[in-house]
Amino acid sequence: MSKSEFTGIIDAHAHSDRKFSWQHSPEQLLNMMKECGIVRSVLTSYWDLPSKADPKALQRFETALKNHDEFIGFLRLNPNDPVAETLLARMAGEKIVSGLKLNPMTSGVLPTSGNSLKLVAASSELGLPVLFHSGDDPFSNPLQIEKVAIDCPEASIIMGHMGGFFYVEEAIRVAKRNSNVYLETSVMPYPEMIRLAAKSIGVEKIFFGSDAPGVNSIVEIQKIIASGLSKKEQENILCKNFLGLISRS
């Protein structure tokens, strides 16, 4: 795809898996993508992989990626798992995954911990960006993620949910201070903050994400439209910016 063309939306944050009451098949996500004009989605698991609670979760994740070119794999790991780095290297080497996903809220591992920093550094050496859950919980606020960006300056850090509900302005300030930090828009509820972020850090550092299928992709797309940015700026957020990052990785 030429970077000068807009041929469909790229979703930088989506899921397919089974966990508790969440039962989202690859086909369900693909159907939602088709309805919304999303041509490719970053796919992550609801589990940190490999999961002791659900030993088949890793196999489902790999199968979904191998069977559907529409998915871009981001491997979700617990930094304290002794097999995490080896699994990341194996799946990156086999071209199964294109990024790393860390959710400090569910793993209980601070972004600033030694194992987290080690895994982020390993991901960077493999040429993979890192998608962090960020938000209002005590394990993943923007200032903690900023410490990762400072300690691992070669890593491309995507701040998922761009700070959540209450830390959006902090997330924007962190992205402004650190050239290797990018913001992803899913779930964050304020369209005007997308416009503020574009003005503050440049529209090229913002990626569209939906957190689908648990979240309605149509609503998340409308949030970009409601931001008041120009059509060209919206297209950059909805597609070109993320493609540019992946192509450099």
PDB file of C-alpha atoms in Angstrom:
ATOM      1  CA  MET A   1       0.000   0.000   0.000  1.00  0.00           C
ATOM      2  CA  SER A   2       1.367   3.376  -0.977  1.00  0.00           C
ATOM      3  CA  LYS A   3       1.658   5.807   1.906  1.00  0.00           C
ATOM      4  CA  SER A   4      -0.042   8.406  -0.301  1.00  0.00           C
ATOM      5  CA  GLU A   5      -3.190   6.276  -0.565  1.00  0.00           C
ATOM      6  CA  PHE A   6      -6.013   5.705   1.881  1.00  0.00           C
ATOM      7  CA  THR A   7      -7.503   2.301   1.193  1.00  0.00           C
ATOM      8  CA  GLY A   8      -8.974   1.403   4.550  1.00  0.00           C
ATOM      9  CA  ILE A   9      -8.682   1.760   8.288  1.00  0.00           C
ATOM     10  CA  ILE A  10      -5.922   0.156  10.343  1.00  0.00           C
ATOM     11  CA  ASP A  11      -6.925  -0.682  13.920  1.00  0.00           C
ATOM     12  CA  ALA A  12      -3.919  -0.546  16.260  1.00  0.00           C
ATOM     13  CA  HIS A  13      -5.623  -2.342  19.171  1.00  0.00           C
ATOM     14  CA  ALA A  14      -8.049  -5.280  18.954  1.00  0.00           C
ATOM     15  CA  HIS A  15      -8.592  -8.735  20.458  1.00  0.00           C
ATOM     16  CA  SER A  16      -9.764 -12.247  19.733  1.00  0.00           C
ATOM     17  CA  ASP A  17      -9.937 -14.750  22.558  1.00  0.00           C
ATOM     18  CA  ARG A  18     -11.967 -16.415  25.269  1.00  0.00           C
ATOM     19  CA  LYS A  19     -11.616 -15.248  28.854  1.00  0.00           C
ATOM     20  CA  PHE A  20     -14.345 -15.358  31.485  1.00  0.00           C
ATOM     21  CA  SER A  21     -17.415 -13.675  29.956  1.00  0.00           C
ATOM     22  CA  TRP A  22     -15.435 -12.403  26.948  1.00  0.00           C
ATOM     23  CA  GLN A  23     -16.016 -14.817  24.067  1.00  0.00           C
ATOM     24  CA  HIS A  24     -14.716 -13.191  20.903  1.00  0.00           C
ATOM     25  CA  SER A  25     -13.799 -15.352  17.932  1.00  0.00           C
ATOM     26  CA  PRO A  26     -11.586 -14.236  15.029  1.00  0.00           C
ATOM     27  CA  GLU A  27     -14.671 -14.376  12.810  1.00  0.00           C
ATOM     28  CA  GLN A  28     -16.552 -11.993  15.105  1.00  0.00           C
ATOM     29  CA  LEU A  29     -13.722  -9.489  14.918  1.00  0.00           C
ATOM     30  CA  LEU A  30     -13.442  -9.894  11.137  1.00  0.00           C
ATOM     31  CA  ASN A  31     -17.171  -9.247  10.719  1.00  0.00           C
ATOM     32  CA  MET A  32     -16.939  -6.074  12.780  1.00  0.00           C
ATOM     33  CA  MET A  33     -13.929  -4.960  10.766  1.00  0.00           C
ATOM     34  CA  LYS A  34     -15.817  -5.484   7.506  1.00  0.00           C
ATOM     35  CA  GLU A  35     -18.795  -3.470   8.744  1.00  0.00           C
ATOM     36  CA  CYS A  36     -16.527  -0.555   9.645  1.00  0.00           C
ATOM     37  CA  GLY A  37     -14.129  -0.516   6.699  1.00  0.00           C
ATOM     38  CA  ILE A  38     -11.213  -1.752   8.817  1.00  0.00           C
ATOM     39  CA  VAL A  39      -8.834  -3.675   6.584  1.00  0.00           C
ATOM     40  CA  ARG A  40      -6.266  -4.769   9.170  1.00  0.00           C
ATOM     41  CA  SER A  41      -6.233  -4.978  12.959  1.00  0.00           C
ATOM     42  CA  VAL A  42      -3.546  -5.495  15.562  1.00  0.00           C
ATOM     43  CA  LEU A  43      -4.545  -8.724  17.301  1.00  0.00           C
ATOM     44  CA  THR A  44      -3.733  -9.410  20.933  1.00  0.00           C
ATOM     45  CA  SER A  45      -4.917 -12.013  23.418  1.00  0.00           C
ATOM     46  CA  TYR A  46      -6.911 -11.327  26.563  1.00  0.00           C
ATOM     47  CA  TRP A  47      -4.387 -13.548  28.367  1.00  0.00           C
ATOM     48  CA  ASP A  48      -0.709 -13.013  29.041  1.00  0.00           C
ATOM     49  CA  LEU A  49       0.769 -15.839  26.979  1.00  0.00           C
ATOM     50  CA  PRO A  50       1.440 -18.638  27.529  1.00  0.00           C
ATOM     51  CA  SER A  51      -1.443 -18.865  29.990  1.00  0.00           C
ATOM     52  CA  LYS A  52      -1.497 -21.444  32.767  1.00  0.00           C
ATOM     53  CA  ALA A  53      -5.208 -20.737  33.251  1.00  0.00           C
ATOM     54  CA  ASP A  54      -5.932 -21.504  29.594  1.00  0.00           C
ATOM     55  CA  PRO A  55      -3.140 -23.618  28.049  1.00  0.00           C
ATOM     56  CA  LYS A  56      -4.755 -23.492  24.593  1.00  0.00           C
ATOM     57  CA  ALA A  57      -4.782 -19.681  24.411  1.00  0.00           C
ATOM     58  CA  LEU A  58      -1.368 -19.447  22.745  1.00  0.00           C
ATOM     59  CA  GLN A  59      -2.347 -21.988  20.103  1.00  0.00           C
ATOM     60  CA  ARG A  60      -5.581 -20.082  19.350  1.00  0.00           C
ATOM     61  CA  PHE A  61      -3.598 -16.855  18.998  1.00  0.00           C
ATOM     62  CA  GLU A  62      -1.073 -18.368  16.608  1.00  0.00           C
ATOM     63  CA  THR A  63      -3.782 -20.094  14.567  1.00  0.00           C
ATOM     64  CA  ALA A  64      -5.759 -16.869  14.158  1.00  0.00           C
ATOM     65  CA  LEU A  65      -2.655 -15.063  12.899  1.00  0.00           C
ATOM     66  CA  LYS A  66      -1.653 -17.832  10.509  1.00  0.00           C
ATOM     67  CA  ASN A  67      -5.172 -18.147   9.073  1.00  0.00           C
ATOM     68  CA  HIS A  68      -6.007 -14.478   8.618  1.00  0.00           C
ATOM     69  CA  ASP A  69      -3.764 -11.975   6.848  1.00  0.00           C
ATOM     70  CA  GLU A  70      -6.022  -9.205   8.135  1.00  0.00           C
ATOM     71  CA  PHE A  71      -4.427  -9.535  11.590  1.00  0.00           C
ATOM     72  CA  ILE A  72      -1.147  -8.013  12.799  1.00  0.00           C
ATOM     73  CA  GLY A  73       0.058  -9.984  15.806  1.00  0.00           C
ATOM     74  CA  PHE A  74       1.167  -8.252  18.996  1.00  0.00           C
ATOM     75  CA  LEU A  75       2.232 -10.887  21.530  1.00  0.00           C
ATOM     76  CA  ARG A  76       0.897 -10.225  25.021  1.00  0.00           C
ATOM     77  CA  LEU A  77       3.355 -11.330  27.695  1.00  0.00           C
ATOM     78  CA  ASN A  78       3.976 -11.232  31.427  1.00  0.00           C
ATOM     79  CA  PRO A  79       7.503  -9.843  31.879  1.00  0.00           C
ATOM     80  CA  ASN A  80       8.040 -12.067  34.940  1.00  0.00           C
ATOM     81  CA  ASP A  81       7.381 -15.252  32.969  1.00  0.00           C
ATOM     82  CA  PRO A  82      10.762 -16.964  32.430  1.00  0.00           C
ATOM     83  CA  VAL A  83       9.797 -18.006  28.883  1.00  0.00           C
ATOM     84  CA  ALA A  84       8.603 -14.538  27.807  1.00  0.00           C
ATOM     85  CA  GLU A  85      11.732 -13.380  26.012  1.00  0.00           C
ATOM     86  CA  THR A  86      12.304 -16.740  24.314  1.00  0.00           C
ATOM     87  CA  LEU A  87       8.699 -16.905  23.113  1.00  0.00           C
ATOM     88  CA  LEU A  88       8.889 -13.364  21.751  1.00  0.00           C
ATOM     89  CA  ALA A  89      12.113 -14.129  19.873  1.00  0.00           C
ATOM     90  CA  ARG A  90      10.664 -17.336  18.421  1.00  0.00           C
ATOM     91  CA  MET A  91       7.421 -15.772  17.195  1.00  0.00           C
ATOM     92  CA  ALA A  92       9.174 -12.689  15.839  1.00  0.00           C
ATOM     93  CA  GLY A  93      11.745 -14.874  14.057  1.00  0.00           C
ATOM     94  CA  GLU A  94       8.957 -16.886  12.461  1.00  0.00           C
ATOM     95  CA  LYS A  95       7.255 -13.638  11.368  1.00  0.00           C
ATOM     96  CA  ILE A  96       4.141 -14.520  13.370  1.00  0.00           C
ATOM     97  CA  VAL A  97       4.105 -11.326  15.432  1.00  0.00           C
ATOM     98  CA  SER A  98       4.995  -7.718  14.660  1.00  0.00           C
ATOM     99  CA  GLY A  99       4.894  -6.243  18.151  1.00  0.00           C
ATOM    100  CA  LEU A 100       4.753  -6.740  21.914  1.00  0.00           C
ATOM    101  CA  LYS A 101       1.759  -6.017  24.171  1.00  0.00           C
ATOM    102  CA  LEU A 102       2.180  -5.387  27.909  1.00  0.00           C
ATOM    103  CA  ASN A 103      -0.704  -4.867  30.324  1.00  0.00           C
ATOM    104  CA  PRO A 104       0.766  -4.043  33.745  1.00  0.00           C
ATOM    105  CA  MET A 105      -2.714  -3.929  35.276  1.00  0.00           C
ATOM    106  CA  THR A 106      -3.384  -7.633  34.650  1.00  0.00           C
ATOM    107  CA  SER A 107       0.170  -8.949  34.979  1.00  0.00           C
ATOM    108  CA  GLY A 108       0.784  -6.994  38.177  1.00  0.00           C
ATOM    109  CA  VAL A 109       4.271  -6.109  36.890  1.00  0.00           C
ATOM    110  CA  LEU A 110       5.205  -2.440  36.918  1.00  0.00           C
ATOM    111  CA  PRO A 111       6.410  -0.987  33.585  1.00  0.00           C
ATOM    112  CA  THR A 112       9.527   0.209  35.406  1.00  0.00           C
ATOM    113  CA  SER A 113      10.462  -3.211  36.792  1.00  0.00           C
ATOM    114  CA  GLY A 114      13.712  -4.810  35.685  1.00  0.00           C
ATOM    115  CA  ASN A 115      11.971  -7.612  33.823  1.00  0.00           C
ATOM    116  CA  SER A 116       9.651  -5.192  32.010  1.00  0.00           C
ATOM    117  CA  LEU A 117      12.569  -3.035  30.875  1.00  0.00           C
ATOM    118  CA  LYS A 118      14.493  -6.125  29.801  1.00  0.00           C
ATOM    119  CA  LEU A 119      11.575  -7.340  27.686  1.00  0.00           C
ATOM    120  CA  VAL A 120      11.030  -3.911  26.111  1.00  0.00           C
ATOM    121  CA  ALA A 121      14.731  -3.765  25.230  1.00  0.00           C
ATOM    122  CA  ALA A 122      14.549  -7.249  23.694  1.00  0.00           C
ATOM    123  CA  SER A 123      11.526  -6.208  21.656  1.00  0.00           C
ATOM    124  CA  SER A 124      13.357  -3.136  20.417  1.00  0.00           C
ATOM    125  CA  GLU A 125      16.356  -5.242  19.367  1.00  0.00           C
ATOM    126  CA  LEU A 126      13.960  -7.404  17.349  1.00  0.00           C
ATOM    127  CA  GLY A 127      12.574  -4.275  15.665  1.00  0.00           C
ATOM    128  CA  LEU A 128       9.161  -4.604  17.324  1.00  0.00           C
ATOM    129  CA  PRO A 129       7.113  -1.735  18.799  1.00  0.00           C
ATOM    130  CA  VAL A 130       5.606  -2.114  22.276  1.00  0.00           C
ATOM    131  CA  LEU A 131       1.932  -1.435  23.000  1.00  0.00           C
ATOM    132  CA  PHE A 132       1.331  -0.624  26.677  1.00  0.00           C
ATOM    133  CA  HIS A 133      -2.056  -0.556  28.318  1.00  0.00           C
ATOM    134  CA  SER A 134      -2.278   2.866  29.955  1.00  0.00           C
ATOM    135  CA  GLY A 135      -4.952   4.337  32.129  1.00  0.00           C
ATOM    136  CA  ASP A 136      -6.187   5.154  35.567  1.00  0.00           C
ATOM    137  CA  ASP A 137      -4.923   2.166  37.529  1.00  0.00           C
ATOM    138  CA  PRO A 138      -1.782   2.376  39.710  1.00  0.00           C
ATOM    139  CA  PHE A 139       0.294   0.067  37.510  1.00  0.00           C
ATOM    140  CA  SER A 140       0.221   1.849  34.155  1.00  0.00           C
ATOM    141  CA  ASN A 141      -0.090   5.604  34.393  1.00  0.00           C
ATOM    142  CA  PRO A 142       1.689   7.715  31.746  1.00  0.00           C
ATOM    143  CA  LEU A 143       4.575   8.785  33.997  1.00  0.00           C
ATOM    144  CA  GLN A 144       5.480   5.154  34.649  1.00  0.00           C
ATOM    145  CA  ILE A 145       5.476   4.459  30.925  1.00  0.00           C
ATOM    146  CA  GLU A 146       7.596   7.563  30.352  1.00  0.00           C
ATOM    147  CA  LYS A 147      10.304   5.998  32.505  1.00  0.00           C
ATOM    148  CA  VAL A 148      10.340   3.051  30.077  1.00  0.00           C
ATOM    149  CA  ALA A 149      10.661   5.399  27.100  1.00  0.00           C
ATOM    150  CA  ILE A 150      13.594   7.177  28.757  1.00  0.00           C
ATOM    151  CA  ASP A 151      15.380   3.985  29.805  1.00  0.00           C
ATOM    152  CA  CYS A 152      14.787   2.342  26.395  1.00  0.00           C
ATOM    153  CA  PRO A 153      15.196   5.243  23.938  1.00  0.00           C
ATOM    154  CA  GLU A 154      15.475   2.940  20.906  1.00  0.00           C
ATOM    155  CA  ALA A 155      12.081   1.363  21.616  1.00  0.00           C
ATOM    156  CA  SER A 156       8.881   2.588  19.962  1.00  0.00           C
ATOM    157  CA  ILE A 157       6.335   2.869  22.765  1.00  0.00           C
ATOM    158  CA  ILE A 158       2.606   3.034  21.970  1.00  0.00           C
ATOM    159  CA  MET A 159       0.499   4.251  24.893  1.00  0.00           C
ATOM    160  CA  GLY A 160      -2.768   2.359  24.490  1.00  0.00           C
ATOM    161  CA  HIS A 161      -5.925   4.312  25.426  1.00  0.00           C
ATOM    162  CA  MET A 162      -3.751   7.464  25.568  1.00  0.00           C
ATOM    163  CA  GLY A 163      -4.049   7.633  29.345  1.00  0.00           C
ATOM    164  CA  GLY A 164      -7.621   6.404  29.771  1.00  0.00           C
ATOM    165  CA  PHE A 165     -10.185   8.699  31.385  1.00  0.00           C
ATOM    166  CA  PHE A 166      -8.203  10.831  33.823  1.00  0.00           C
ATOM    167  CA  TYR A 167      -4.590  10.890  32.587  1.00  0.00           C
ATOM    168  CA  VAL A 168      -5.079  11.984  28.978  1.00  0.00           C
ATOM    169  CA  GLU A 169      -3.355  15.339  29.345  1.00  0.00           C
ATOM    170  CA  GLU A 170      -0.486  13.624  31.154  1.00  0.00           C
ATOM    171  CA  ALA A 171      -0.193  11.146  28.289  1.00  0.00           C
ATOM    172  CA  ILE A 172      -0.025  13.998  25.790  1.00  0.00           C
ATOM    173  CA  ARG A 173       2.725  15.699  27.801  1.00  0.00           C
ATOM    174  CA  VAL A 174       4.696  12.451  27.956  1.00  0.00           C
ATOM    175  CA  ALA A 175       4.397  11.964  24.187  1.00  0.00           C
ATOM    176  CA  LYS A 176       5.506  15.562  23.640  1.00  0.00           C
ATOM    177  CA  ARG A 177       8.601  15.122  25.820  1.00  0.00           C
ATOM    178  CA  ASN A 178       9.607  11.776  24.283  1.00  0.00           C
ATOM    179  CA  SER A 179      10.016  11.295  20.551  1.00  0.00           C
ATOM    180  CA  ASN A 180       9.613   7.514  20.860  1.00  0.00           C
ATOM    181  CA  VAL A 181       6.167   7.643  22.510  1.00  0.00           C
ATOM    182  CA  TYR A 182       2.971   7.408  20.435  1.00  0.00           C
ATOM    183  CA  LEU A 183      -0.681   7.619  21.468  1.00  0.00           C
ATOM    184  CA  GLU A 184      -3.445   5.133  20.586  1.00  0.00           C
ATOM    185  CA  THR A 185      -7.014   6.383  20.863  1.00  0.00           C
ATOM    186  CA  SER A 186      -9.201   3.436  21.950  1.00  0.00           C
ATOM    187  CA  VAL A 187     -11.650   3.832  24.853  1.00  0.00           C
ATOM    188  CA  MET A 188     -10.399   7.326  25.768  1.00  0.00           C
ATOM    189  CA  PRO A 189     -13.756   9.154  25.636  1.00  0.00           C
ATOM    190  CA  TYR A 190     -12.898  12.744  24.640  1.00  0.00           C
ATOM    191  CA  PRO A 191     -12.748  13.602  20.902  1.00  0.00           C
ATOM    192  CA  GLU A 192     -11.463  17.081  21.727  1.00  0.00           C
ATOM    193  CA  MET A 193      -8.386  15.536  23.373  1.00  0.00           C
ATOM    194  CA  ILE A 194      -7.446  13.936  20.063  1.00  0.00           C
ATOM    195  CA  ARG A 195      -7.472  17.395  18.516  1.00  0.00           C
ATOM    196  CA  LEU A 196      -5.418  18.751  21.435  1.00  0.00           C
ATOM    197  CA  ALA A 197      -2.930  15.925  21.048  1.00  0.00           C
ATOM    198  CA  ALA A 198      -2.554  16.591  17.320  1.00  0.00           C
ATOM    199  CA  LYS A 199      -1.829  20.241  18.035  1.00  0.00           C
ATOM    200  CA  SER A 200       0.615  19.445  20.827  1.00  0.00           C
ATOM    201  CA  ILE A 201       2.615  16.464  19.544  1.00  0.00           C
ATOM    202  CA  GLY A 202       1.766  16.343  15.831  1.00  0.00           C
ATOM    203  CA  VAL A 203      -0.941  14.255  14.231  1.00  0.00           C
ATOM    204  CA  GLU A 204       1.647  11.737  12.990  1.00  0.00           C
ATOM    205  CA  LYS A 205       2.145  10.400  16.530  1.00  0.00           C
ATOM    206  CA  ILE A 206      -1.504   9.371  16.967  1.00  0.00           C
ATOM    207  CA  PHE A 207      -2.899   5.960  15.984  1.00  0.00           C
ATOM    208  CA  PHE A 208      -6.511   4.860  15.778  1.00  0.00           C
ATOM    209  CA  GLY A 209      -7.443   1.894  17.973  1.00  0.00           C
ATOM    210  CA  SER A 210     -10.799   0.379  18.904  1.00  0.00           C
ATOM    211  CA  ASP A 211     -10.184  -2.265  21.611  1.00  0.00           C
ATOM    212  CA  ALA A 212     -12.742  -4.322  19.618  1.00  0.00           C
ATOM    213  CA  PRO A 213     -14.749  -6.470  19.636  1.00  0.00           C
ATOM    214  CA  GLY A 214     -15.529  -5.724  23.267  1.00  0.00           C
ATOM    215  CA  VAL A 215     -15.829  -2.074  22.251  1.00  0.00           C
ATOM    216  CA  ASN A 216     -17.853  -0.938  19.238  1.00  0.00           C
ATOM    217  CA  SER A 217     -15.481   0.027  16.420  1.00  0.00           C
ATOM    218  CA  ILE A 218     -18.032   2.342  14.823  1.00  0.00           C
ATOM    219  CA  VAL A 219     -18.160   4.457  17.986  1.00  0.00           C
ATOM    220  CA  GLU A 220     -14.366   4.613  18.120  1.00  0.00           C
ATOM    221  CA  ILE A 221     -14.168   5.718  14.459  1.00  0.00           C
ATOM    222  CA  GLN A 222     -16.795   8.383  15.036  1.00  0.00           C
ATOM    223  CA  LYS A 223     -14.636   9.736  17.848  1.00  0.00           C
ATOM    224  CA  ILE A 224     -11.882  10.465  15.314  1.00  0.00           C
ATOM    225  CA  ILE A 225     -14.383  12.189  13.019  1.00  0.00           C
ATOM    226  CA  ALA A 226     -15.825  14.202  15.922  1.00  0.00           C
ATOM    227  CA  SER A 227     -12.358  15.468  16.848  1.00  0.00           C
ATOM    228  CA  GLY A 228     -12.708  18.287  14.323  1.00  0.00           C
ATOM    229  CA  LEU A 229      -9.459  17.484  12.535  1.00  0.00           C
ATOM    230  CA  SER A 230      -9.206  17.809   8.769  1.00  0.00           C
ATOM    231  CA  LYS A 231     -10.040  14.850   6.545  1.00  0.00           C
ATOM    232  CA  LYS A 232      -6.358  14.381   5.739  1.00  0.00           C
ATOM    233  CA  GLU A 233      -5.450  14.397   9.429  1.00  0.00           C
ATOM    234  CA  GLN A 234      -8.207  11.887  10.155  1.00  0.00           C
ATOM    235  CA  GLU A 235      -6.920   9.588   7.413  1.00  0.00           C
ATOM    236  CA  ASN A 236      -3.420   9.795   8.852  1.00  0.00           C
ATOM    237  CA  ILE A 237      -4.710   8.713  12.269  1.00  0.00           C
ATOM    238  CA  LEU A 238      -6.984   6.022  10.854  1.00  0.00           C
ATOM    239  CA  CYS A 239      -4.360   4.415   8.633  1.00  0.00           C
ATOM    240  CA  LYS A 240      -1.118   5.977   7.513  1.00  0.00           C
ATOM    241  CA  ASN A 241       0.559   6.781  10.820  1.00  0.00           C
ATOM    242  CA  PHE A 242       0.492   3.221  12.113  1.00  0.00           C
ATOM    243  CA  LEU A 243       1.537   1.788   8.758  1.00  0.00           C
ATOM    244  CA  GLY A 244       4.502   4.142   8.821  1.00  0.00           C
ATOM    245  CA  LEU A 245       5.594   2.863  12.229  1.00  0.00           C
ATOM    246  CA  ILE A 246       5.224  -0.785  11.243  1.00  0.00           C
ATOM    247  CA  SER A 247       7.160  -0.265   8.027  1.00  0.00           C
ATOM    248  CA  ARG A 248      10.076   1.172  10.011  1.00  0.00           C
ATOM    249  CA  SER A 249      10.085  -1.712  12.480  1.00  0.00           C
TER     250      SER A 249
END
